[in-house]
Amino acid sequence: MDEHAGAGQSATDYITHHLTNLTLCRDHGEWVVGHCQGNFWALNLDSMFFSVILGILFITIFGSVARKASKGRPGKLQTAIELVVGFVDTAIKDAFQGHSKVIAPLSLTIFVWVFLMNFMDLIPVDWLPEIGLMIGIPYLKVVPTTDVNITFAMSISVFLLTIFYSLKVKGIGGFAKEFTMHPIAPPTRGIGLIAAPVIIAFNFILETVAFIARPISLSLRLFGNMYAGELIFILIALIGFYQLPLHFAWAIFHILVVTLQAFIFMMLTIVYLSQAHDTGH
Amino acid sequence: MDINATIIGQTIAMIFFVWFCMKYIWPHIMDAIEARQKEIADGLTAAEKGKSDLAAAESKAQSIISEARGQAKEIVDQASARASDIVDEARVDGEAEKRRQLESTQAEIEVEINRARDELRGQVAAIAVAGAEKVLSREIDAGTHKDLLDGLAAEL
């Protein structure tokens, strides 16, 4: 912050700078970096970069362990990886009744990847953006999960998987029944039959809203937590020398948030997919 | 903060990473974990079996030892009975031998005594005759010494 203050930058500028993505888009037939407001075909280079780098980090570490996974005495890294895998496996076995080949790798990927992306929040807020400025990158937002695009992309993927498996397991009829016969069962005979369409319509509106709220709440929960955490780190960074103990305390607290949000995202994914596989409704 | 094409890029990245995880990570790690769990379970079962085998072997050894001990005791008993039998037999034999020896010795002694007596009798007779001859050579008075000689002869 101090150098920025020296350069005549206000606190608002500092915060805005930290919360602006490095965007790439085509403007009047030319590729431009920045100045992409309102252009859907813009790409947040920094979010994509860190997200993909962390994803590659995940598949590299886990892949290397998986490739030479020994059945005998595992090494320390293998033990650590197996602990994570075992943790995810237990969570799935507890919450997921159906049978699916996708759910386990999906959950593991989400948990580790989101955890790594969240973990970028614990790198002091000025380090990477300052290095970026030195090598000529004007904006650098290092925590991918503070970008709503990233969280939405993941929650929508989960949402689409939910729809896919619902249709696959229950068929269109069963899936439609879930929207209309629930939570209030419409009367099937007698005078109450007149009220049935009203009840079905009511059910449909209620269930649709609840269903569509899922990906939105899933992504906004993660995004909100990480964005707020990042903002507080930035605000702490603004107060000068006394930031150190405060930053330390918030970072320790944030370790909890980072892990918890990754776990919640994974857990809700499992629960949603479990409901999609659940035919007993 | 805008929604933009990043959402598409991230979706593609996610599909790739999940696919990679599904193909190359999860099955291998789960295989290793499950294989090890099975190995551990087998090992525990084997250890349990070994323990029960050991207990069985121990009790078997115990029964063999006690059996052997009983047999040894029996053998010792038999041997001591046999020994006392032998001693008794020997004693009986010894007694018989002793008696036999005694009897034969006694018989010998008897014979010796009889022989000595016969000899002595002969010698006494000779001495008597010699004495008589000496007496006779000094005074022959058959009438006077007739009683004496008769008594002598009767005594022999």
Coordinates of C-alpha atoms in Angstrom, one line a residue:
Chain A
M1 CA 0.0 0.0 0.0
D2 CA 2.7 2.4 1.0
E3 CA 4.2 2.8 -2.4
H4 CA 0.8 3.3 -3.9
A5 CA 0.1 6.0 -1.4
G6 CA 3.4 7.6 -2.3
A7 CA 2.4 7.5 -6.0
G8 CA -0.7 9.4 -5.1
Q9 CA -3.1 6.5 -5.2
S10 CA -6.1 6.6 -3.0
A11 CA -7.4 3.7 -0.9
T12 CA -10.3 3.3 -3.2
D13 CA -8.0 3.0 -6.2
Y14 CA -5.9 0.4 -4.3
I15 CA -8.9 -1.7 -3.4
T16 CA -10.4 -1.4 -6.9
H17 CA -7.0 -2.4 -8.4
H18 CA -6.9 -5.5 -6.3
L19 CA -10.4 -6.5 -7.2
T20 CA -10.1 -6.0 -11.0
N21 CA -9.5 -8.9 -13.2
L22 CA -7.0 -8.9 -16.1
T23 CA -9.4 -9.3 -19.0
L24 CA -8.7 -10.2 -22.6
C25 CA -11.2 -9.5 -25.4
R26 CA -11.6 -8.6 -29.0
D27 CA -12.5 -5.0 -29.5
H28 CA -13.3 -3.8 -33.0
G29 CA -11.4 -6.7 -34.5
E30 CA -8.4 -6.4 -32.3
W31 CA -7.3 -8.3 -29.1
V32 CA -7.1 -5.9 -26.2
V33 CA -6.3 -6.4 -22.5
G34 CA -8.5 -4.6 -20.2
H35 CA -11.4 -2.3 -21.2
C36 CA -13.7 -5.2 -21.7
Q37 CA -16.7 -4.1 -19.5
G38 CA -19.9 -5.6 -20.7
N39 CA -18.3 -7.8 -23.3
F40 CA -19.4 -11.4 -22.7
W41 CA -16.6 -12.8 -24.8
A42 CA -14.0 -11.4 -22.5
L43 CA -11.7 -13.8 -20.7
N44 CA -10.4 -13.3 -17.2
L45 CA -6.8 -14.2 -17.9
D46 CA -5.7 -14.1 -14.3
S47 CA -8.5 -16.3 -12.9
M48 CA -8.1 -18.8 -15.8
F49 CA -4.4 -18.9 -15.4
F50 CA -4.3 -19.5 -11.7
S51 CA -7.3 -21.9 -11.9
V52 CA -5.6 -24.0 -14.6
I53 CA -2.2 -23.9 -12.9
L54 CA -3.7 -25.1 -9.6
G55 CA -5.7 -27.8 -11.4
I56 CA -2.5 -28.9 -13.1
L57 CA -0.8 -28.9 -9.7
F58 CA -3.6 -31.1 -8.4
I59 CA -3.4 -33.6 -11.2
T60 CA 0.4 -33.6 -11.2
I61 CA 0.7 -34.4 -7.5
F62 CA -2.2 -36.8 -7.3
G63 CA -1.4 -38.3 -10.7
S64 CA 2.2 -39.0 -9.8
V65 CA 1.2 -40.6 -6.5
A66 CA -1.5 -42.6 -8.3
R67 CA 0.9 -43.8 -11.0
K68 CA 3.4 -45.3 -8.5
A69 CA 0.9 -46.1 -5.7
S70 CA 2.3 -49.0 -3.9
K71 CA 0.2 -51.6 -2.1
G72 CA 2.9 -52.2 0.4
R73 CA 4.4 -49.6 2.6
P74 CA 3.3 -46.1 1.3
G75 CA 5.6 -43.1 1.4
K76 CA 4.7 -39.9 3.3
L77 CA 3.3 -38.2 0.3
Q78 CA 1.2 -41.2 -0.7
T79 CA -0.1 -41.5 2.9
A80 CA -1.1 -37.8 2.8
I81 CA -2.8 -38.2 -0.6
E82 CA -4.5 -41.4 0.6
L83 CA -5.8 -39.5 3.6
V84 CA -7.5 -36.9 1.4
V85 CA -8.8 -39.6 -0.9
G86 CA -10.1 -41.6 2.1
F87 CA -11.7 -38.5 3.5
V88 CA -13.6 -37.8 0.3
D89 CA -14.5 -41.5 0.0
T90 CA -15.9 -41.6 3.5
A91 CA -17.9 -38.4 2.8
I92 CA -19.3 -40.0 -0.4
K93 CA -20.2 -43.3 1.3
D94 CA -22.0 -41.5 4.1
A95 CA -24.0 -39.2 1.9
F96 CA -24.4 -40.9 -1.5
Q97 CA -26.6 -43.9 -1.9
G98 CA -26.5 -44.5 -5.6
H99 CA -23.8 -45.9 -7.7
S100 CA -21.8 -43.7 -10.0
K101 CA -18.3 -43.7 -11.4
V102 CA -18.2 -39.9 -11.7
I103 CA -19.2 -38.8 -8.3
A104 CA -16.0 -39.8 -6.5
P105 CA -13.4 -38.3 -8.9
L106 CA -15.7 -35.2 -9.2
S107 CA -15.8 -34.7 -5.5
L108 CA -12.1 -35.2 -5.1
T109 CA -11.3 -32.8 -7.9
I110 CA -13.7 -30.2 -6.5
F111 CA -12.4 -30.5 -3.0
V112 CA -8.7 -30.3 -3.8
W113 CA -9.1 -27.8 -6.6
V114 CA -11.3 -25.4 -4.7
F115 CA -9.1 -25.8 -1.6
L116 CA -6.0 -24.9 -3.7
M117 CA -7.8 -21.9 -5.3
N118 CA -9.0 -20.7 -1.9
F119 CA -5.6 -21.2 -0.5
M120 CA -4.2 -18.5 -2.9
D121 CA -6.0 -16.1 -0.5
L122 CA -3.4 -16.8 2.1
I123 CA -0.6 -15.4 -0.1
P124 CA -0.1 -11.8 1.1
V125 CA -2.3 -9.7 -1.2
D126 CA 0.4 -7.5 -2.6
W127 CA 3.0 -10.0 -3.6
L128 CA 1.8 -11.4 -6.9
P129 CA 0.1 -8.2 -8.1
E130 CA 3.3 -6.2 -7.4
I131 CA 5.4 -8.8 -9.3
G132 CA 2.8 -8.5 -12.0
L133 CA 3.2 -4.8 -12.2
M134 CA 7.0 -5.1 -12.4
I135 CA 6.7 -7.3 -15.4
G136 CA 4.0 -5.2 -17.0
I137 CA 0.8 -6.9 -16.0
P138 CA -1.6 -4.1 -15.1
Y139 CA -4.1 -6.2 -13.1
L140 CA -3.7 -9.5 -11.3
K141 CA -6.4 -11.1 -9.1
V142 CA -4.7 -14.1 -7.7
V143 CA -7.6 -16.0 -6.0
P144 CA -9.7 -17.6 -8.7
T145 CA -12.6 -18.3 -6.3
T146 CA -13.1 -14.6 -5.8
D147 CA -14.1 -14.5 -9.5
V148 CA -17.8 -15.2 -9.8
N149 CA -17.2 -16.8 -13.2
I150 CA -15.1 -19.5 -11.7
T151 CA -17.5 -20.5 -9.0
F152 CA -20.5 -20.3 -11.4
A153 CA -18.8 -22.5 -13.9
M154 CA -18.3 -25.2 -11.3
S155 CA -21.8 -24.9 -9.8
I156 CA -23.4 -24.9 -13.2
S157 CA -21.4 -28.0 -14.2
V158 CA -22.7 -29.7 -11.0
F159 CA -26.2 -28.5 -11.8
L160 CA -26.1 -29.9 -15.3
L161 CA -24.8 -33.2 -14.0
T162 CA -27.6 -33.2 -11.5
I163 CA -30.2 -32.8 -14.3
F164 CA -28.4 -35.4 -16.4
Y165 CA -28.4 -38.0 -13.7
S166 CA -32.0 -37.2 -12.7
L167 CA -33.1 -37.8 -16.2
K168 CA -30.9 -40.9 -16.5
V169 CA -32.1 -42.5 -13.3
K170 CA -35.7 -41.4 -13.1
G171 CA -36.6 -40.7 -16.6
I172 CA -38.5 -37.6 -17.8
G173 CA -41.7 -38.7 -16.0
G174 CA -40.0 -39.3 -12.7
F175 CA -38.1 -36.0 -12.9
A176 CA -41.3 -34.1 -13.8
K177 CA -43.1 -35.9 -10.9
E178 CA -40.5 -34.5 -8.6
F179 CA -41.4 -31.0 -9.6
T180 CA -45.2 -31.4 -9.4
M181 CA -46.1 -34.0 -6.8
H182 CA -43.9 -32.5 -4.1
P183 CA -44.0 -31.1 -1.4
I184 CA -47.8 -31.1 -1.3
A185 CA -49.3 -34.3 -2.8
P186 CA -52.3 -33.4 -5.0
P187 CA -55.5 -35.3 -4.4
T188 CA -56.1 -38.1 -6.8
R189 CA -59.8 -38.6 -6.5
G190 CA -63.0 -37.2 -5.1
I191 CA -64.0 -33.5 -5.0
G192 CA -60.5 -32.5 -4.2
L193 CA -59.5 -33.3 -7.8
I194 CA -60.6 -29.8 -8.8
A195 CA -57.8 -28.3 -6.6
A196 CA -55.2 -30.6 -8.1
P197 CA -54.0 -28.3 -11.0
V198 CA -53.6 -25.5 -8.5
I199 CA -51.6 -27.6 -6.2
I200 CA -49.5 -28.9 -9.0
A201 CA -48.8 -25.4 -10.2
F202 CA -47.9 -24.3 -6.7
N203 CA -45.5 -27.3 -6.3
F204 CA -44.0 -26.6 -9.7
I205 CA -43.2 -23.0 -8.9
L206 CA -41.8 -23.9 -5.5
E207 CA -39.7 -26.7 -6.7
T208 CA -38.4 -24.9 -9.7
V209 CA -37.3 -21.9 -7.6
A210 CA -35.6 -24.3 -5.1
F211 CA -33.9 -26.2 -7.9
I212 CA -32.6 -23.1 -9.7
A213 CA -31.5 -21.6 -6.4
R214 CA -29.1 -24.6 -5.9
P215 CA -26.4 -23.6 -8.4
I216 CA -26.7 -20.0 -7.5
S217 CA -26.4 -20.5 -3.8
L218 CA -23.7 -23.1 -4.3
S219 CA -21.5 -20.7 -6.3
L220 CA -22.4 -17.5 -4.4
R221 CA -21.6 -19.1 -1.1
L222 CA -18.1 -19.9 -2.1
F223 CA -17.6 -16.7 -4.0
G224 CA -19.0 -14.5 -1.2
N225 CA -16.9 -16.1 1.4
M226 CA -13.7 -15.8 -0.5
Y227 CA -14.4 -12.4 -1.9
A228 CA -15.2 -11.1 1.6
G229 CA -12.1 -12.7 3.0
E230 CA -10.0 -11.2 0.2
L231 CA -11.5 -7.8 0.8
I232 CA -10.7 -8.0 4.5
F233 CA -7.1 -8.9 3.6
I234 CA -6.9 -5.9 1.4
L235 CA -8.4 -3.6 4.0
I236 CA -5.9 -5.0 6.6
A237 CA -3.1 -4.3 4.1
L238 CA -4.2 -0.7 3.9
I239 CA -3.5 0.1 7.5
G240 CA 0.3 0.1 7.3
F241 CA 2.7 -1.4 9.7
Y242 CA 0.2 -2.5 12.3
Q243 CA -1.3 -4.8 9.7
L244 CA 1.0 -7.6 10.8
P245 CA -0.7 -9.0 13.9
L246 CA -4.1 -8.4 12.3
H247 CA -3.1 -10.0 9.1
F248 CA -1.7 -13.0 11.1
A249 CA -5.0 -13.4 13.0
W250 CA -7.2 -13.1 10.0
A251 CA -5.0 -15.5 8.0
I252 CA -5.2 -18.2 10.7
F253 CA -9.0 -17.8 10.8
H254 CA -9.0 -17.9 7.0
I255 CA -7.3 -21.3 6.9
L256 CA -10.5 -22.5 8.5
V257 CA -12.7 -20.7 5.9
V258 CA -10.6 -22.0 3.0
T259 CA -10.9 -25.6 4.1
L260 CA -14.5 -25.3 5.2
Q261 CA -15.7 -23.7 1.9
A262 CA -13.9 -26.4 -0.1
F263 CA -15.5 -29.1 2.0
I264 CA -19.0 -27.5 1.8
F265 CA -18.8 -27.2 -2.0
M266 CA -17.8 -30.8 -2.2
M267 CA -20.4 -32.0 0.3
L268 CA -23.3 -30.1 -1.4
T269 CA -22.2 -31.5 -4.8
I270 CA -22.4 -35.0 -3.3
V271 CA -25.8 -34.3 -1.8
Y272 CA -27.2 -32.8 -5.0
L273 CA -26.0 -35.8 -7.0
S274 CA -27.3 -38.2 -4.4
Q275 CA -30.7 -36.6 -4.7
A276 CA -30.5 -37.0 -8.4
H277 CA -29.9 -40.7 -8.0
D278 CA -32.5 -41.1 -5.3
T279 CA -35.6 -42.8 -6.7
G280 CA -37.3 -43.4 -3.4
H281 CA -39.0 -39.9 -3.4
Chain B
M1 CA -17.2 -9.0 -11.7
D2 CA -18.8 -9.4 -15.1
I3 CA -20.1 -12.7 -16.2
N4 CA -18.0 -13.5 -19.2
A5 CA -16.4 -16.2 -21.3
T6 CA -14.2 -17.2 -18.3
I7 CA -17.2 -19.3 -17.2
I8 CA -16.9 -21.4 -20.4
G9 CA -13.1 -21.7 -20.0
Q10 CA -13.5 -22.8 -16.4
T11 CA -16.1 -25.4 -17.3
I12 CA -13.8 -26.9 -19.9
A13 CA -10.9 -26.9 -17.5
M14 CA -13.2 -28.6 -14.9
I15 CA -14.3 -31.2 -17.3
F16 CA -10.7 -32.0 -18.2
F17 CA -9.6 -32.2 -14.6
V18 CA -12.5 -34.4 -13.5
W19 CA -12.0 -36.6 -16.5
F20 CA -8.3 -36.9 -15.7
C21 CA -9.0 -37.6 -12.0
M22 CA -11.6 -40.3 -13.0
K23 CA -9.3 -41.9 -15.5
Y24 CA -5.8 -41.7 -13.9
I25 CA -6.1 -40.8 -10.2
W26 CA -9.1 -42.2 -8.4
P27 CA -9.0 -45.8 -9.5
H28 CA -5.3 -46.3 -8.9
I29 CA -5.3 -44.7 -5.4
M30 CA -8.5 -46.6 -4.4
D31 CA -7.0 -49.9 -5.8
A32 CA -3.9 -49.3 -3.7
I33 CA -5.9 -48.5 -0.6
E34 CA -8.2 -51.4 -1.0
A35 CA -5.4 -53.9 -1.7
R36 CA -3.6 -52.7 1.4
Q37 CA -6.7 -53.0 3.5
K38 CA -7.2 -56.5 2.2
E39 CA -3.6 -57.3 2.9
I40 CA -3.9 -56.0 6.5
A41 CA -7.1 -57.9 7.0
D42 CA -5.5 -61.1 5.7
G43 CA -2.5 -60.5 7.9
L44 CA -4.7 -60.1 11.0
T45 CA -6.6 -63.2 10.1
A46 CA -3.4 -65.1 9.7
A47 CA -2.1 -63.8 13.0
E48 CA -5.3 -64.9 14.7
K49 CA -5.0 -68.3 13.1
G50 CA -1.3 -68.6 14.1
K51 CA -2.3 -67.7 17.7
S52 CA -5.0 -70.4 17.8
D53 CA -2.6 -72.9 16.2
L54 CA 0.0 -72.1 18.8
A55 CA -2.5 -72.7 21.6
A56 CA -3.6 -76.0 20.0
A57 CA 0.0 -77.1 19.7
E58 CA 0.8 -76.1 23.2
S59 CA -2.2 -78.1 24.6
K60 CA -1.2 -81.0 22.4
A61 CA 2.4 -80.9 23.7
Q62 CA 1.1 -80.7 27.2
S63 CA -1.0 -83.8 26.8
I64 CA 1.9 -85.6 25.2
I65 CA 4.2 -84.6 28.1
S66 CA 1.7 -85.8 30.7
E67 CA 1.2 -89.0 28.8
A68 CA 4.9 -89.6 28.7
R69 CA 5.2 -88.7 32.4
G70 CA 2.5 -91.4 33.1
Q71 CA 4.3 -93.9 31.0
A72 CA 7.6 -93.1 32.7
K73 CA 6.0 -93.5 36.1
E74 CA 4.5 -96.9 35.1
I75 CA 7.9 -98.0 33.8
V76 CA 9.6 -97.0 37.1
D77 CA 6.9 -98.8 39.1
Q78 CA 7.3 -101.9 37.0
A79 CA 11.1 -101.7 37.4
S80 CA 11.0 -101.3 41.1
A81 CA 8.5 -104.2 41.4
R82 CA 10.8 -106.3 39.3
A83 CA 13.8 -105.3 41.4
S84 CA 12.0 -106.3 44.6
D85 CA 11.0 -109.5 43.0
I86 CA 14.6 -110.2 42.1
V87 CA 15.7 -109.4 45.6
D88 CA 13.1 -111.7 47.0
E89 CA 14.0 -114.5 44.6
A90 CA 17.7 -114.0 45.5
R91 CA 16.9 -114.1 49.1
V92 CA 14.9 -117.3 48.8
D93 CA 17.7 -118.9 46.7
G94 CA 20.2 -117.8 49.2
E95 CA 18.2 -119.3 52.1
A96 CA 17.9 -122.6 50.2
E97 CA 21.6 -122.6 49.4
K98 CA 22.5 -121.8 52.9
R99 CA 20.3 -124.7 54.2
R100 CA 21.8 -127.0 51.6
Q101 CA 25.3 -126.1 52.5
L102 CA 24.5 -126.5 56.2
E103 CA 23.0 -129.9 55.7
S104 CA 25.9 -131.1 53.6
T105 CA 28.4 -129.8 56.2
Q106 CA 26.5 -131.4 59.0
A107 CA 26.5 -134.7 57.1
E108 CA 30.2 -134.4 56.6
I109 CA 30.8 -133.6 60.2
E110 CA 28.7 -136.7 61.1
V111 CA 30.7 -138.9 58.9
E112 CA 33.9 -137.5 60.4
I113 CA 32.7 -138.0 63.9
N114 CA 31.8 -141.6 63.1
R115 CA 35.1 -142.2 61.5
A116 CA 36.9 -140.7 64.4
R117 CA 34.9 -142.7 66.9
D118 CA 35.7 -145.9 65.0
E119 CA 39.3 -145.1 65.0
L120 CA 39.3 -144.1 68.6
R121 CA 37.5 -147.3 69.5
G122 CA 40.2 -149.4 67.7
Q123 CA 42.9 -147.4 69.4
V124 CA 41.3 -147.8 72.8
A125 CA 41.0 -151.5 72.2
A126 CA 44.6 -151.7 71.2
I127 CA 45.6 -149.7 74.3
A128 CA 43.5 -152.0 76.4
V129 CA 45.0 -155.0 74.9
A130 CA 48.5 -153.6 75.4
G131 CA 47.6 -152.7 79.0
A132 CA 46.2 -156.1 79.6
E133 CA 49.3 -157.7 78.1
K134 CA 51.5 -155.6 80.5
V135 CA 49.3 -156.7 83.5
L136 CA 49.4 -160.2 82.3
S137 CA 53.0 -160.3 81.8
R138 CA 53.5 -159.4 85.5
E139 CA 50.9 -161.5 87.2
I140 CA 48.9 -164.0 85.5
D141 CA 46.1 -164.9 87.6
A142 CA 43.2 -165.4 85.3
G143 CA 41.0 -166.2 88.1
T144 CA 41.8 -163.1 90.0
H145 CA 41.5 -160.8 87.0
K146 CA 38.8 -162.5 85.3
D147 CA 36.2 -160.1 86.5
L148 CA 38.3 -157.2 85.6
L149 CA 38.9 -158.4 82.1
D150 CA 35.3 -159.2 81.6
G151 CA 34.2 -155.8 82.7
L152 CA 36.6 -154.2 80.4
A153 CA 35.5 -156.3 77.4
A154 CA 31.9 -155.4 78.2
E155 CA 32.7 -151.8 78.3
L156 CA 34.1 -151.8 74.8

